[in-house]
mmCIF file of C-alpha atoms in Angstrom:
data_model
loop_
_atom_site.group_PDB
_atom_site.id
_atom_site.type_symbol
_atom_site.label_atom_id
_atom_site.label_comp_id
_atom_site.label_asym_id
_atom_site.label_seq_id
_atom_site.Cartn_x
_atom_site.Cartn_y
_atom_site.Cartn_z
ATOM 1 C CA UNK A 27 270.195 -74.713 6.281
ATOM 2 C CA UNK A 28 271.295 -78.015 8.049
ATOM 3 C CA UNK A 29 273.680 -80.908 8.137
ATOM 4 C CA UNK A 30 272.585 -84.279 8.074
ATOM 5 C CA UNK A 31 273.290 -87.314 6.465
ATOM 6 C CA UNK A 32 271.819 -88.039 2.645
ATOM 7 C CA UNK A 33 270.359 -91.235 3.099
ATOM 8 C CA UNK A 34 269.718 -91.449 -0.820
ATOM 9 C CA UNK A 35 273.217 -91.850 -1.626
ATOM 10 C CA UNK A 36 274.947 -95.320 -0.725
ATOM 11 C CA UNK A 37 277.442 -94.206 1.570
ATOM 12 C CA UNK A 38 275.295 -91.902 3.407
ATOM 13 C CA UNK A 39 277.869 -88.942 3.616
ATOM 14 C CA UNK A 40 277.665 -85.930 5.999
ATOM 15 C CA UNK A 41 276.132 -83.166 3.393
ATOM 16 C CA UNK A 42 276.349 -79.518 4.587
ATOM 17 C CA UNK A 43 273.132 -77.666 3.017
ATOM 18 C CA UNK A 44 272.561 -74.065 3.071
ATOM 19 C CA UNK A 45 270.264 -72.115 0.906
ATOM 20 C CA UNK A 46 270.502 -68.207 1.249
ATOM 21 C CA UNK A 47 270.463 -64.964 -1.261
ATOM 22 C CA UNK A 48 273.726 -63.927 -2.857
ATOM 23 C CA UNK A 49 274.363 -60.683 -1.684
ATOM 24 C CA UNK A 50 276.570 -59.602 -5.022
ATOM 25 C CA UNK A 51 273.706 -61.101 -7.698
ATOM 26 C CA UNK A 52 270.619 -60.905 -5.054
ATOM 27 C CA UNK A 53 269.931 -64.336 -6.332
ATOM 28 C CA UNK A 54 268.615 -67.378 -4.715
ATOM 29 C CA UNK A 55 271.680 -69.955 -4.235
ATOM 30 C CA UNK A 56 272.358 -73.136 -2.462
ATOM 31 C CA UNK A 57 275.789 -74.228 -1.171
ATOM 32 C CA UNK A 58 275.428 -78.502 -1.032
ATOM 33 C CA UNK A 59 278.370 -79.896 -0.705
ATOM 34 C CA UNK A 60 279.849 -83.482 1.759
ATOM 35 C CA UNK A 61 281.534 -81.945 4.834
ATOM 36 C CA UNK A 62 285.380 -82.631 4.451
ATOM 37 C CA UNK A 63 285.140 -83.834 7.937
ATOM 38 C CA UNK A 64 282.990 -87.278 8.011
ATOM 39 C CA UNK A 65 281.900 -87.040 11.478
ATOM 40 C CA UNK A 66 278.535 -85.148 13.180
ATOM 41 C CA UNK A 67 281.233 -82.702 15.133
ATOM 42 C CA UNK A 68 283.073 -81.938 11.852
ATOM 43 C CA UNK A 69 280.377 -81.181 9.741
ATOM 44 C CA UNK A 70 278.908 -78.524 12.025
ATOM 45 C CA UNK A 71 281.944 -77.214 12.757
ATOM 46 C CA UNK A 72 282.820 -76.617 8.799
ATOM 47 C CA UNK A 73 278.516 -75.232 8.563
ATOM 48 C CA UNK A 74 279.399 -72.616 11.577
ATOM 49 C CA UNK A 75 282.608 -71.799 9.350
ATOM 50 C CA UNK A 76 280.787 -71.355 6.484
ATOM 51 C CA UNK A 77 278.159 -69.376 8.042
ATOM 52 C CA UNK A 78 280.841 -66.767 9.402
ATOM 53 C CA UNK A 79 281.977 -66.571 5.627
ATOM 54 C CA UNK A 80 278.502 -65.882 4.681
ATOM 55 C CA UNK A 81 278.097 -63.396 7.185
ATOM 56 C CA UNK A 82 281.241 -61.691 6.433
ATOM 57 C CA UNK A 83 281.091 -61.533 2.422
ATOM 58 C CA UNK A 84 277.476 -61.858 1.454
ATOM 59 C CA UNK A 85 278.187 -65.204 -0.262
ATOM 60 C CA UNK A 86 279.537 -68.313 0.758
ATOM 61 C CA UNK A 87 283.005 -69.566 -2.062
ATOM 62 C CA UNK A 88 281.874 -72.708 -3.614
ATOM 63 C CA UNK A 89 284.265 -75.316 -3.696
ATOM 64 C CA UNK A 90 286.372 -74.149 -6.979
ATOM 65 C CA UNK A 91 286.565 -70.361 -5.605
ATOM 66 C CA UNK A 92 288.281 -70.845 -2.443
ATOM 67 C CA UNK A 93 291.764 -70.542 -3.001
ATOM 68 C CA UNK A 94 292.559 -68.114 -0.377
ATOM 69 C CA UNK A 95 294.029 -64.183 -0.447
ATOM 70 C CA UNK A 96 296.916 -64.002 1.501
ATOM 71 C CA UNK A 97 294.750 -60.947 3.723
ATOM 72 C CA UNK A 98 292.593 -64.322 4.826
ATOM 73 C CA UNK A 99 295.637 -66.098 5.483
ATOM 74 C CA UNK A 100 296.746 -63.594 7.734
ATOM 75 C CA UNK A 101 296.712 -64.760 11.305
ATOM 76 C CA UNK A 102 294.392 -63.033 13.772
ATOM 77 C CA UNK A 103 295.061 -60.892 15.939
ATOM 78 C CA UNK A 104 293.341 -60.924 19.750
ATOM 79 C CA UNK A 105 290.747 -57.829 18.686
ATOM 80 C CA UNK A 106 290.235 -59.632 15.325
ATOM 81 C CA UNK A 107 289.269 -62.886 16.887
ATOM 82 C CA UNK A 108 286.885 -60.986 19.287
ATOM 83 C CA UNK A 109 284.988 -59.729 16.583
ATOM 84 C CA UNK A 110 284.427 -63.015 15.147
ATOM 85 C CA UNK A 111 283.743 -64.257 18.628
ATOM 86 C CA UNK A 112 281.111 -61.160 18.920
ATOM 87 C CA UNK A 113 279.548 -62.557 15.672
ATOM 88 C CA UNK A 114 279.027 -66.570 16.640
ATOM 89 C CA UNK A 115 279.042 -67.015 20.338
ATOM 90 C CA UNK A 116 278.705 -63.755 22.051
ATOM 91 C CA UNK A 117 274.789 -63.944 20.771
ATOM 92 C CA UNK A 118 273.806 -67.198 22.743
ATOM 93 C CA UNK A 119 274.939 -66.155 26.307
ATOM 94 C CA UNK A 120 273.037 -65.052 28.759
ATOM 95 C CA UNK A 121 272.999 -61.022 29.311
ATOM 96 C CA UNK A 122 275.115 -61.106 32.586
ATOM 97 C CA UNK A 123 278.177 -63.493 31.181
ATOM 98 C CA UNK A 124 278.009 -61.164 27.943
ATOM 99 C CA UNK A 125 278.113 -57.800 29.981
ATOM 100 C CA UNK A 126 281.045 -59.680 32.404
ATOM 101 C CA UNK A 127 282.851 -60.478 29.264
ATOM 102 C CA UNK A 128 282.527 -57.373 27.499
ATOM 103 C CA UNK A 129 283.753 -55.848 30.857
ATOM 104 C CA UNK A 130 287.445 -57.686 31.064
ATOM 105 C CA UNK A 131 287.690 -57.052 27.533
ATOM 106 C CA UNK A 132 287.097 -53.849 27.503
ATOM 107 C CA UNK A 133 289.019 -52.874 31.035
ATOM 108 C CA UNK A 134 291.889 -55.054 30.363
ATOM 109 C CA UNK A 135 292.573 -57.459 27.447
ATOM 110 C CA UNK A 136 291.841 -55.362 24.386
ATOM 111 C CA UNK A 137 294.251 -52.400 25.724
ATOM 112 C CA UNK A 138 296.935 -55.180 26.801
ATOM 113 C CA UNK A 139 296.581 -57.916 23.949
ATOM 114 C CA UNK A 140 294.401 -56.272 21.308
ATOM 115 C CA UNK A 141 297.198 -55.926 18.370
ATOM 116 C CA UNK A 142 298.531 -59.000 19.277
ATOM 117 C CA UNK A 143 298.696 -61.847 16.761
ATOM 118 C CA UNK A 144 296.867 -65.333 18.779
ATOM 119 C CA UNK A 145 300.021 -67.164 18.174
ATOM 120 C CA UNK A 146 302.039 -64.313 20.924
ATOM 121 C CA UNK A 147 299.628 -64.641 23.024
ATOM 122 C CA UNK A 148 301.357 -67.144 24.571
ATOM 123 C CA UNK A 149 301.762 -69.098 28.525
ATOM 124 C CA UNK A 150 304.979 -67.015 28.916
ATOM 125 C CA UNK A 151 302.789 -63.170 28.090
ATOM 126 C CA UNK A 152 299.364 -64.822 30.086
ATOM 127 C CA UNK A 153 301.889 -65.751 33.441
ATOM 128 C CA UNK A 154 303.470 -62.593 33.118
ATOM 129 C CA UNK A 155 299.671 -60.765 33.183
ATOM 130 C CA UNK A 156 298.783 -63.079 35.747
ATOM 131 C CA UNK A 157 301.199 -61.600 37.801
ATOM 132 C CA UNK A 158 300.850 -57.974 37.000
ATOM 133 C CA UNK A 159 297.073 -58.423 38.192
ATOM 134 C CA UNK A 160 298.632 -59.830 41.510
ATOM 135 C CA UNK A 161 300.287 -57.158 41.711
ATOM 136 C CA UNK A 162 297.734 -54.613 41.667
ATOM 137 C CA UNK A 163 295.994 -56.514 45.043
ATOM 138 C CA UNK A 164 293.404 -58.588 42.381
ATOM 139 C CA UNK A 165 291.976 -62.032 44.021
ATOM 140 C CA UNK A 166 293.046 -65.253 42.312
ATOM 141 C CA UNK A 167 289.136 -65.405 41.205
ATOM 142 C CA UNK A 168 288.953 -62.224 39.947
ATOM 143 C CA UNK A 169 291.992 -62.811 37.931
ATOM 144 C CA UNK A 170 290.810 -65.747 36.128
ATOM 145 C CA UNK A 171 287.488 -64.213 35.142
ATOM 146 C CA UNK A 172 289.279 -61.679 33.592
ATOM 147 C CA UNK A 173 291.657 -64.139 31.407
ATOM 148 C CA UNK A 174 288.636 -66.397 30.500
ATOM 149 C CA UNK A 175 287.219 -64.380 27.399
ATOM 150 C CA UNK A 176 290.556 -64.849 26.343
ATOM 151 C CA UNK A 177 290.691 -68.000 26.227
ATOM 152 C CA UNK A 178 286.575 -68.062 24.996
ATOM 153 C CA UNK A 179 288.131 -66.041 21.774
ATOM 154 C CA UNK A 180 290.976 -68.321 21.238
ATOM 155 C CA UNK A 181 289.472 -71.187 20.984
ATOM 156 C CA UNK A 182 286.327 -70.018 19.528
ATOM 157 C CA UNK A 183 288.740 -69.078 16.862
ATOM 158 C CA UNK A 184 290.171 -72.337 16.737
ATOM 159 C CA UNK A 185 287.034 -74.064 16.425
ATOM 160 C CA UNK A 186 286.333 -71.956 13.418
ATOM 161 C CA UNK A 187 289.168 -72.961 11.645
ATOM 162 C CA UNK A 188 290.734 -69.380 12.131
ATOM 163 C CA UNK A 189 293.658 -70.472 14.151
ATOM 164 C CA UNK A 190 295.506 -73.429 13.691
ATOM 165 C CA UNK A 191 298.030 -73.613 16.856
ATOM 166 C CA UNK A 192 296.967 -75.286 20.083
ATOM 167 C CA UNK A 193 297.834 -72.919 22.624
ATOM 168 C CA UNK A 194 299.705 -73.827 25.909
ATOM 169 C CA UNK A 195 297.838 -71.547 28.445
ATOM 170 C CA UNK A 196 298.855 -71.862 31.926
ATOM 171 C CA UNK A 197 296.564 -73.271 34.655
ATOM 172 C CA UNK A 198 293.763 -70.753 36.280
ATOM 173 C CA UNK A 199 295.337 -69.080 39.633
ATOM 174 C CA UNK A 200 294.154 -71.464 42.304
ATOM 175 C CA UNK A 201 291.437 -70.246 43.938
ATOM 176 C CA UNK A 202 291.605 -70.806 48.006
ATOM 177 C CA UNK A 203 287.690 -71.692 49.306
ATOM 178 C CA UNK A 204 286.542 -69.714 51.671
ATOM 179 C CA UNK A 205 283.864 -70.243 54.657
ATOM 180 C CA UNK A 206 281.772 -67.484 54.701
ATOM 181 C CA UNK A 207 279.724 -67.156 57.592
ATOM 182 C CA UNK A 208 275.536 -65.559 56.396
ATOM 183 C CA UNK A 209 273.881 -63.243 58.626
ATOM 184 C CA UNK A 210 272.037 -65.055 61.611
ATOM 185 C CA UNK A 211 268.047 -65.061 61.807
ATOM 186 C CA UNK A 212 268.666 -62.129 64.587
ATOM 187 C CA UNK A 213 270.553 -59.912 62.289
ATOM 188 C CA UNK A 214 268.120 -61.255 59.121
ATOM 189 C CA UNK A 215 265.060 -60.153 61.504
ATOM 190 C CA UNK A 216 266.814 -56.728 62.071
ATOM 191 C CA UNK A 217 267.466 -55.883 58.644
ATOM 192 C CA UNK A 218 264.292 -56.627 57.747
ATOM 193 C CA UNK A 219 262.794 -54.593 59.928
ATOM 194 C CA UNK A 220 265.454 -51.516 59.415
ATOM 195 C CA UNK A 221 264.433 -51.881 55.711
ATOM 196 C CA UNK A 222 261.888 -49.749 53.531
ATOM 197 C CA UNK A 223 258.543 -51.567 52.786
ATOM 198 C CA UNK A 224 260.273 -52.411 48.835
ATOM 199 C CA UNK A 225 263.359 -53.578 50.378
ATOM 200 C CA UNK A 226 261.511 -55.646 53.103
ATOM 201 C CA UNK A 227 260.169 -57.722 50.516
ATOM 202 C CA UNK A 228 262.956 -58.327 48.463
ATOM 203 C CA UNK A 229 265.251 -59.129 51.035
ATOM 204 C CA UNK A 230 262.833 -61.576 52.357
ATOM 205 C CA UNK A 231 262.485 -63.126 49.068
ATOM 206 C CA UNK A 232 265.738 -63.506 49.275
ATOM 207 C CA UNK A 233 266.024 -64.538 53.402
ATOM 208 C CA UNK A 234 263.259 -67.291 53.283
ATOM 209 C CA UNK A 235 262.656 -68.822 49.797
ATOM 210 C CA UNK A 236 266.240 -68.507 48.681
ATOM 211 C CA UNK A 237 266.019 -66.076 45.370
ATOM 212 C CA UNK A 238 268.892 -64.778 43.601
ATOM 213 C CA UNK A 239 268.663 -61.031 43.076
ATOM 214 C CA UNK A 240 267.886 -61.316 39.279
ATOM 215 C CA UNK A 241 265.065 -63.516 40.546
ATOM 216 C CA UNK A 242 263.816 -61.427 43.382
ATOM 217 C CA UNK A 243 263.755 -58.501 40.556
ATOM 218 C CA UNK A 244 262.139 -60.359 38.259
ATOM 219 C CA UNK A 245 259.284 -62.512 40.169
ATOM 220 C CA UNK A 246 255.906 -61.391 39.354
ATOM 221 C CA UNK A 247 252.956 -62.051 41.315
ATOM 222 C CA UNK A 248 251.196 -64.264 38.140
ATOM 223 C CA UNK A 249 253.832 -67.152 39.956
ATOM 224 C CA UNK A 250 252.855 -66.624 43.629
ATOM 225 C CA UNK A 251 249.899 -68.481 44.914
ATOM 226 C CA UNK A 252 249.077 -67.351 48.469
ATOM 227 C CA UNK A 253 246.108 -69.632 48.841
ATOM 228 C CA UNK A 254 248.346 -72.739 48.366
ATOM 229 C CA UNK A 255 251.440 -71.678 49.692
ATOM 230 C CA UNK A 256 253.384 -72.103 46.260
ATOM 231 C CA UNK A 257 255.990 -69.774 44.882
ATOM 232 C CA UNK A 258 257.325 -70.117 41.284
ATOM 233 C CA UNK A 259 260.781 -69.064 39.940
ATOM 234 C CA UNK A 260 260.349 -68.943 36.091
ATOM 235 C CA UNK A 261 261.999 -65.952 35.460
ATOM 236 C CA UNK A 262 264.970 -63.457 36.340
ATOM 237 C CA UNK A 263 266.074 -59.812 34.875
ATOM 238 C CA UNK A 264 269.182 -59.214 34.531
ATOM 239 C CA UNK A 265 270.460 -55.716 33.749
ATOM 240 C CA UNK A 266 267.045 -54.883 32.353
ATOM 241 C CA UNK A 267 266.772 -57.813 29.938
ATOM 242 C CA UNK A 268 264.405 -60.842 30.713
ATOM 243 C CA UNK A 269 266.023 -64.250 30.937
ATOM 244 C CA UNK A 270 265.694 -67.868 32.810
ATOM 245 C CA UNK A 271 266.738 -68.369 36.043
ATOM 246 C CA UNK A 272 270.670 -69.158 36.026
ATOM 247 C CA UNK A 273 270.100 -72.946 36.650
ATOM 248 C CA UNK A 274 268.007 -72.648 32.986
ATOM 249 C CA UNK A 275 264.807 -74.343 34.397
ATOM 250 C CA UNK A 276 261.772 -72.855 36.645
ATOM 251 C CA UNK A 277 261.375 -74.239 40.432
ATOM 252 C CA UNK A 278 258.431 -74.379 42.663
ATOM 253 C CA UNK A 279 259.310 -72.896 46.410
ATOM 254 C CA UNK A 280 257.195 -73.634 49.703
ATOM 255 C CA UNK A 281 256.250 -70.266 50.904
ATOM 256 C CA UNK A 282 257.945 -70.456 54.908
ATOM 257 C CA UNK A 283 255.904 -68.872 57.309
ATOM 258 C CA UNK A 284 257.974 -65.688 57.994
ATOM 259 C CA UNK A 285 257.367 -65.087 53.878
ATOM 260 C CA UNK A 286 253.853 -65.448 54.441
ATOM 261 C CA UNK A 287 252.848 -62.454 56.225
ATOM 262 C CA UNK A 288 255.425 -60.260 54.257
ATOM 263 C CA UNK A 289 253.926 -61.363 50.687
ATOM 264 C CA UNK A 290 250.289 -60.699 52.119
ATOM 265 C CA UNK A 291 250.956 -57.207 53.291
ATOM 266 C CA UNK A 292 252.776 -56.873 49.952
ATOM 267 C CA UNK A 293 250.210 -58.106 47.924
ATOM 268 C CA UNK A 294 247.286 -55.420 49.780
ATOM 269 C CA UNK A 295 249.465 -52.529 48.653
ATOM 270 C CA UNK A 296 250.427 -53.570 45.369
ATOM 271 C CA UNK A 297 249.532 -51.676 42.344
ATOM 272 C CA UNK A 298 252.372 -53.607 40.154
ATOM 273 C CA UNK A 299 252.869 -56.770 38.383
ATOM 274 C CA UNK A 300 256.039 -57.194 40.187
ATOM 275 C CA UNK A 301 256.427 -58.355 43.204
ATOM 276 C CA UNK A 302 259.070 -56.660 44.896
ATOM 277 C CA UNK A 303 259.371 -53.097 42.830
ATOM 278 C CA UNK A 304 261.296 -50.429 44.080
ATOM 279 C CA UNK A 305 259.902 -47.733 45.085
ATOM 280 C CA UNK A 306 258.919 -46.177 41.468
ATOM 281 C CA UNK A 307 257.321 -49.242 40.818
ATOM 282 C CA UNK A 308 259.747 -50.580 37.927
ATOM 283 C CA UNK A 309 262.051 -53.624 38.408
ATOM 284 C CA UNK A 310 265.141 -52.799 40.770
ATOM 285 C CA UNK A 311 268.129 -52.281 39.075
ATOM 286 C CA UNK A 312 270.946 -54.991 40.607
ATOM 287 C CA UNK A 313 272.802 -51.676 42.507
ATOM 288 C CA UNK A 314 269.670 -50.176 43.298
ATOM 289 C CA UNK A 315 269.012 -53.047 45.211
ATOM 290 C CA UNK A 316 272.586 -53.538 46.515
ATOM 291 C CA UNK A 317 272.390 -50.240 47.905
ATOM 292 C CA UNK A 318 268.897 -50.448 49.555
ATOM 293 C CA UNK A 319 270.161 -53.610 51.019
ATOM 294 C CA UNK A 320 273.127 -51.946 52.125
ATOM 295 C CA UNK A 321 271.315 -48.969 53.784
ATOM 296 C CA UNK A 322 269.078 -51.349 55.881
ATOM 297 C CA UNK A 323 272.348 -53.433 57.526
ATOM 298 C CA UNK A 324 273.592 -49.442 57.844
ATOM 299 C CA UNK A 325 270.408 -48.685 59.932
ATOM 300 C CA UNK A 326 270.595 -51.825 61.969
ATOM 301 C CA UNK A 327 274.079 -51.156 63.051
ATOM 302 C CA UNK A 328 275.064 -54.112 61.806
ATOM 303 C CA UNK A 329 278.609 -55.592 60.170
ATOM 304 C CA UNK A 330 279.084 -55.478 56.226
ATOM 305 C CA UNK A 331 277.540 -58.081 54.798
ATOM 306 C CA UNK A 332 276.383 -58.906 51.029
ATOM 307 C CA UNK A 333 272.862 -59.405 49.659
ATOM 308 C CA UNK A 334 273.854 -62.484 48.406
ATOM 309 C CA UNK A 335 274.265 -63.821 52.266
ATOM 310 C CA UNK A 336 270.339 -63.661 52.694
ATOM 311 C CA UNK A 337 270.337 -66.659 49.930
ATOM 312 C CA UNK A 338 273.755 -68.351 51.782
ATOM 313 C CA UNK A 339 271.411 -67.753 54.818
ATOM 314 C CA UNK A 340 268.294 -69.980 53.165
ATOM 315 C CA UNK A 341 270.122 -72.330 52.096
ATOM 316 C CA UNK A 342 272.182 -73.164 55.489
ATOM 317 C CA UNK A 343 268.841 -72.944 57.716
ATOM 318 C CA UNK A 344 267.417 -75.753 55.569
ATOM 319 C CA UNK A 345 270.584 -77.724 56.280
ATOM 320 C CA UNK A 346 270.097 -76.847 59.595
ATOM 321 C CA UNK A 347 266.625 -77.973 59.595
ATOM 322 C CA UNK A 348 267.516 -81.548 58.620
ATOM 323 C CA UNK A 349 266.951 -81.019 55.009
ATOM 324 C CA UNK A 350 269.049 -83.443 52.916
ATOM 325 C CA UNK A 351 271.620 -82.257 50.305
ATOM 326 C CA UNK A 352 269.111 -82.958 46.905
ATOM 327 C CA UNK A 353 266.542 -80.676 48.549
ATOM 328 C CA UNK A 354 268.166 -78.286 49.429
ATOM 329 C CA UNK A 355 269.556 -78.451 45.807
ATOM 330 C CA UNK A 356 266.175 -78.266 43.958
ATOM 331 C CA UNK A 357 265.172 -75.105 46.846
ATOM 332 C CA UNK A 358 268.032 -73.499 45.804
ATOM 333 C CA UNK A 359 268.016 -74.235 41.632
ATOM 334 C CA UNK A 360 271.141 -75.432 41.681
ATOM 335 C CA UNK A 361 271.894 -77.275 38.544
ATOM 336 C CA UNK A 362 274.579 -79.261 40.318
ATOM 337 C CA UNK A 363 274.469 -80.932 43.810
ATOM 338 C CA UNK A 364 278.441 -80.106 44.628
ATOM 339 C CA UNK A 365 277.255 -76.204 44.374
ATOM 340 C CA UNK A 366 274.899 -76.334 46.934
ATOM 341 C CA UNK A 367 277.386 -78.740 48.923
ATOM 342 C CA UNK A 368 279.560 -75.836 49.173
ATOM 343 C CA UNK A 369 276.856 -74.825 51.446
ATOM 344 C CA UNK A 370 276.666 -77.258 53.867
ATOM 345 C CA UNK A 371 278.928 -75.860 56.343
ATOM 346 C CA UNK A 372 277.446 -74.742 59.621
ATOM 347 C CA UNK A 373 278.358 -73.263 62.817
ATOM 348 C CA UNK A 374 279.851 -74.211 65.956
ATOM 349 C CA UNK A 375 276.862 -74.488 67.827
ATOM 350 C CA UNK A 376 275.009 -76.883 65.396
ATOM 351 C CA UNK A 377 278.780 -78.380 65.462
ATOM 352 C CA UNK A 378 278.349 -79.185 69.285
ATOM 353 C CA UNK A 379 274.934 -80.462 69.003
ATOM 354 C CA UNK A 380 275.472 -83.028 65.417
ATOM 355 C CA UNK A 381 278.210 -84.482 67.714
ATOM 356 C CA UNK A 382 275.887 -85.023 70.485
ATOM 357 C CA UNK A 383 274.939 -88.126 68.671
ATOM 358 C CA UNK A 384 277.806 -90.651 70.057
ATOM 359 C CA UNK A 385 276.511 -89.616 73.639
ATOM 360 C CA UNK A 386 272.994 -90.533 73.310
ATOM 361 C CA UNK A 387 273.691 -94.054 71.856
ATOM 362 C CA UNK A 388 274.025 -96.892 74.169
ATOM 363 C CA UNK A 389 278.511 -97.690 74.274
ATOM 364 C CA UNK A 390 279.726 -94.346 74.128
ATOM 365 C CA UNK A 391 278.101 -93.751 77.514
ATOM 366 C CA UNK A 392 280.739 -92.626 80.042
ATOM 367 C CA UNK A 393 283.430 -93.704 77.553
ATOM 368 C CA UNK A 394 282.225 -97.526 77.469
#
């Protein structure tokens, strides 16, 4: 199947070409027909729409067969549109967006919107949500994940020439930045040490080399060379399944000093192609490893903190360190510099000292 341009005919039209088996005659049968839309964009966009008829009847209606039933004229409602969402984009994300999605759905849209016709779904009913979920104590961020897979299926839907009104959804809630302050290399020292010889190494994965938790879970020792000092990040798990690291590309990390020692113990009592297992050996699960993590800053007597503030905690000390902001970027796999930028905030103490500057340079001596 494809869509490309047929160079044999004068005007070189955008062709749409799809060869598959009938489903009602079992037969061989091609669908080639020019794309009513004369553009790249519209051509695929009328193939994915063709596709989803295939997938739905067996066959795709040539050209002379497609006057419509009124049932396919019916507009779609919210559950109906998922399902066609489920069928052409749901496949080609990545394990944790799908699960997130399916989550919202599940906990809050389908029950709220699901008989709902796309056209009622409208910026008066989504404000009106928007403040039910404030209601209930919900963050502005937590409210706008759950109102993005509705607006995924809508215009999925859309794009699929399944819905023909533009809808007028409000702006996403602002969300307020905050400064969030990681653990310091006392406290990182003391969890590491209250930890259990499986957590230790994760959560110094995660403390000095700056690995997401899908990445700690997933690093194997094939990408760890201890004789050069090298770590690579080429893959994560996430909720059992094997993916790319978020930023979709592998990254080599210098192995810091601290890491060292704690990968060569690690690697003497191995017995498992991971390098940080839990204690059965098998990739942590993401709460298994939430809770160990938990139970270590529990037997430090330390505050709450998260397991993601090892990675904040990385990625500051190399700020700290005099590392520029593209370096710390490709440390950190960060597909976009004004992510890790978000970073760059210190504390006061490194405050004091970067303003230190002004009175070390001759004319701002004594106020001259």
């Amino acid at each position: 199947m494809a869509v490309y341009r047929d160079k044999r005919r004068p005007t070189r039209p955008w062709v749409i070409d799809i060869s598959y088996i009938d489903r009602r005659t079992g037969k061989r049968t091609r669908y080639f027909r020019n794309a009513k839309l004369q553009t790249a964009e519209g051509a695929r966009t009328e193939e994915r729409m063709l596709l989803v008829k295939l997938a739905e009847k067996g066959f795709i209606p040539q050209p002379e067969d497609l006057a419509e039933s009124v049932e396919e004229n019916k507009e779609l409602t919210l559950k109906e549109a998922h399902e066609l969402y489920e069928k052409t984009v749901r496949p080609t994300l990545k394990p944790s967006t799908a699960i997130g999605y399916n989550k919202n759905l599940r906990a809050y849209l389908l029950p709220r919107f699901g008989d709902w016709s796309l056209s009622d779904i409208d910026r008066a009913a989504l404000i009106a949500f928007d403040q039910e979920l404030a209601r209930e104590g919900l963050s502005s961020a937590t409210r706008n994940n759950i109102v993005m897979p509705l607006r995924t299926i809508v215009w999925n839907a859309i794009e699929l020439g399944k819905h023909d009104r533009k809808p007028d959804f409000p702006k996403l809630s602002r969300v307020q930045s905050k400064v969030y302050e990681p653990p310091s290399a006392v406290d990182v020292a003391a969890i590491l040490a209250a930890a259990d010889p499986q957590g230790r190494v994760a959560f110094g994965l995660a403390a000095y080399a700056g690995l997401r938790a899908s990445e700690v879970i997933g690093l194997r020792w094939v990408n760890v060379m201890l004789e050069t000092g090298l770590l690579f990040v080429r893959e994560a798990i996430t909720h059992g399944i094997v993916v790319t690291p978020k930023s979709g590309h592998e990254r080599a990390i210098p192995i810091a000093p601290p890491l060292q020692g704690i990968l060569e113990d690690a690697k003497r009592r191995s017995t498992s192609a991971y390098v940080a297992p839990s204690g059965k050996g098998t990739p942590w699960t993401h709460g298994g490893l939430r809770h160990a993590f938990d139970r270590a800053v529990e037997r430090a007597k330390l505050p709450h903190t998260k397991l993601h503030g090892l990675r904040h905690f990385f990625i500051t000390q190399c700020f700290g360190g005099g590392a520029g902001g593209p370096t710390v970027q490709r440390l950190a796999g960060h597909c976009h510099l004004s992510v890790t930028e978000r970073y760059a905030h210190t504390n006061d103490a490194l405050m004091r000292e970067a303003v230190q500057v002004f009175a070390r340079r001759a004319g701002y001596v004594n106020g001259t």
